[in-house]
mmCIF file of C-alpha atoms in Angstrom:
data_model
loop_
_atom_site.group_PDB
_atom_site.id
_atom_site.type_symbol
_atom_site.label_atom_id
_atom_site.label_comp_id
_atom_site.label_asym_id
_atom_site.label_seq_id
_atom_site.Cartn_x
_atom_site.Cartn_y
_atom_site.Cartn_z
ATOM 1 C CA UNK A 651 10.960 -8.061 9.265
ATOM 2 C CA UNK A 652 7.770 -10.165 9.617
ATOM 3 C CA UNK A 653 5.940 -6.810 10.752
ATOM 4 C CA UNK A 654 6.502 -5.545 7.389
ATOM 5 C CA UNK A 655 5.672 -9.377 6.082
ATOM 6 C CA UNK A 656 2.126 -8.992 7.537
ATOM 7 C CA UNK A 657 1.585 -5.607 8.107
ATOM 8 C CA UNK A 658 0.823 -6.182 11.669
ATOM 9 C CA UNK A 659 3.272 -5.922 15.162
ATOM 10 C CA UNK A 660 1.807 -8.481 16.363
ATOM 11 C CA UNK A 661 2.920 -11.610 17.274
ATOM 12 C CA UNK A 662 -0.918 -13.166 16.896
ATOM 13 C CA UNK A 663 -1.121 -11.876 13.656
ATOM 14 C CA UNK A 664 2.326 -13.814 12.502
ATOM 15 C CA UNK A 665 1.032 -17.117 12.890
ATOM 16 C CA UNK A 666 0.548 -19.457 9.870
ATOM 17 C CA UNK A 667 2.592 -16.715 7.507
ATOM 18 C CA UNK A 668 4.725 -18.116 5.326
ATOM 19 C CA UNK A 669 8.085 -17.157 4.997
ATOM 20 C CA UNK A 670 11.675 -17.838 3.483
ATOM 21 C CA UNK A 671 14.579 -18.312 5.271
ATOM 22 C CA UNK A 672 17.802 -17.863 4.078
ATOM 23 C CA UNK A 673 21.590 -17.216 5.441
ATOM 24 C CA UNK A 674 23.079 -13.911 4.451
ATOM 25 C CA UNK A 675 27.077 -14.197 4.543
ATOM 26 C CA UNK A 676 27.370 -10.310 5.196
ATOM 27 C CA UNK A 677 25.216 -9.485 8.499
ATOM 28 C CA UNK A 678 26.295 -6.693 9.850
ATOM 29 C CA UNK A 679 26.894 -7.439 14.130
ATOM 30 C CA UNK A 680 28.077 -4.328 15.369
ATOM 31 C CA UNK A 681 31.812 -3.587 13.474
ATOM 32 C CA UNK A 682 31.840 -6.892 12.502
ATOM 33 C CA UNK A 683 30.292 -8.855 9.245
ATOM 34 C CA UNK A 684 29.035 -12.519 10.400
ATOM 35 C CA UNK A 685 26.610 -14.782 8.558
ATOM 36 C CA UNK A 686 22.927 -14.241 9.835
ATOM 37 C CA UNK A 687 19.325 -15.385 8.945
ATOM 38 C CA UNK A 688 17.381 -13.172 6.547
ATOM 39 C CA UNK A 689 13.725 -13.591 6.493
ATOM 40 C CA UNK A 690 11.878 -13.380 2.931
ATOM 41 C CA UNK A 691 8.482 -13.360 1.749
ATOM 42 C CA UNK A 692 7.061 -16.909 0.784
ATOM 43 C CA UNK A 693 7.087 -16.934 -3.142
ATOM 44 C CA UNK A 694 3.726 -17.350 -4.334
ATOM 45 C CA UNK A 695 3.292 -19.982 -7.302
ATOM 46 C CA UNK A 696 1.105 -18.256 -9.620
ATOM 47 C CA UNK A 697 -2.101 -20.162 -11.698
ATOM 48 C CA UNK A 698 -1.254 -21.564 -15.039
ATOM 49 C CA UNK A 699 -2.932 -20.085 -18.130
ATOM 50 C CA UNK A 700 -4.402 -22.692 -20.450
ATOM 51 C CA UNK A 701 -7.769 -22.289 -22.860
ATOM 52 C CA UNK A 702 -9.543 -24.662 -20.368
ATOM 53 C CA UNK A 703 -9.521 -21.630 -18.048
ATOM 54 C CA UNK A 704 -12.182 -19.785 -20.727
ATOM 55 C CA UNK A 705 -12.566 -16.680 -19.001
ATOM 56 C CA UNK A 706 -8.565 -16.148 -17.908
ATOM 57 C CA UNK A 707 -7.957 -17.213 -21.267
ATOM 58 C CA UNK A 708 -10.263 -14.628 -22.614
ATOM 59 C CA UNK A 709 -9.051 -11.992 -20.286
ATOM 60 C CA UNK A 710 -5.366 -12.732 -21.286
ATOM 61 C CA UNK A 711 -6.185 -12.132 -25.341
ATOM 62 C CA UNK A 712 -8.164 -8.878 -24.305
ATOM 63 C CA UNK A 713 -4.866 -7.488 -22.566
ATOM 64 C CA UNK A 714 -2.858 -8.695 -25.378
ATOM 65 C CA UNK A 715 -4.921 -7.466 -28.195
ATOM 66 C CA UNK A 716 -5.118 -4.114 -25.535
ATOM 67 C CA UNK A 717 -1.485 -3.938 -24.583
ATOM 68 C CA UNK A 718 0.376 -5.528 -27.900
ATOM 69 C CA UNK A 719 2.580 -7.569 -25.615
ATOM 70 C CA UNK A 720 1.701 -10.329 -22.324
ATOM 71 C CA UNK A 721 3.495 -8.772 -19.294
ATOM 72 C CA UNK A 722 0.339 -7.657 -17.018
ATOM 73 C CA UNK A 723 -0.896 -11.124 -18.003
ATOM 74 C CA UNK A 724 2.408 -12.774 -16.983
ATOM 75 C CA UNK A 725 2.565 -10.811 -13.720
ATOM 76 C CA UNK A 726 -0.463 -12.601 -12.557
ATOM 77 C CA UNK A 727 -0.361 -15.919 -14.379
ATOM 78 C CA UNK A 728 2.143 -18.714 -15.620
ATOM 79 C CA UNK A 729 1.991 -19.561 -19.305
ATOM 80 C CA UNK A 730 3.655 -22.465 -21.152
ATOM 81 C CA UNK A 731 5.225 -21.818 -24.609
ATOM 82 C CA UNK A 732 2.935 -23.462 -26.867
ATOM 83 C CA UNK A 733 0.101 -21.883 -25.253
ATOM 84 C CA UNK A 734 1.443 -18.625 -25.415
ATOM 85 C CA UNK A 735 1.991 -19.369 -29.065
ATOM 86 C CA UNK A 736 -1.683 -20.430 -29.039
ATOM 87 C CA UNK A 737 -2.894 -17.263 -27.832
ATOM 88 C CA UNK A 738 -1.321 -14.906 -29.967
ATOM 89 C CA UNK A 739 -2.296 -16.991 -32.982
ATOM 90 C CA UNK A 740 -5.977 -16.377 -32.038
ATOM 91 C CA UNK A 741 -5.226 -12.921 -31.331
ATOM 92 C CA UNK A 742 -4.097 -12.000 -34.765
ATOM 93 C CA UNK A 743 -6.269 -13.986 -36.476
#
């Protein structure tokens, strides 16, 4: 799992990655199903959009204007709800 986590079979090239562990109930052991440790990707917090941020803010009303909606924005960033509300208000105006 962690050689598809870091692209590498390496054990030196595993060190510092973050990961998730987790216990997975139905782990397959042969003909049996015992509980087992899964390995995950780290989740990545993503930036937070605000106006103070000119140039992501800027970037975000060019895809919206572009793309009629936020999703590629959202993707990439976190956005709170009066912001967002913010942003299309000085997109249609």
């Amino acid at each position: 799992m962690l050689k598809s986590i870091t692209g590498s079979p390496f054990l030196e090239d595993w060190v510092g990655v973050k990961v998730t562990v987790y216990v997975d109930k139905n782990v397959r052991f042969g003909k049996e199903s015992v509980e087992g440790l899964r390995l995950s990707p780290a989740r990545v917090t993503k930036p937070v959009l605000s106006p103070e941020k000119t140039q992501a803010w800027n970037n975000a009303k060019a895809a919206f204007k572009r793309d009629g909606n936020l999703d590629a924005v959202l993707a990439r960033m976190d956005i709170s709800p009066e912001h967002r509300r913010q942003l299309e208000q000085e997109c249609s105006s």
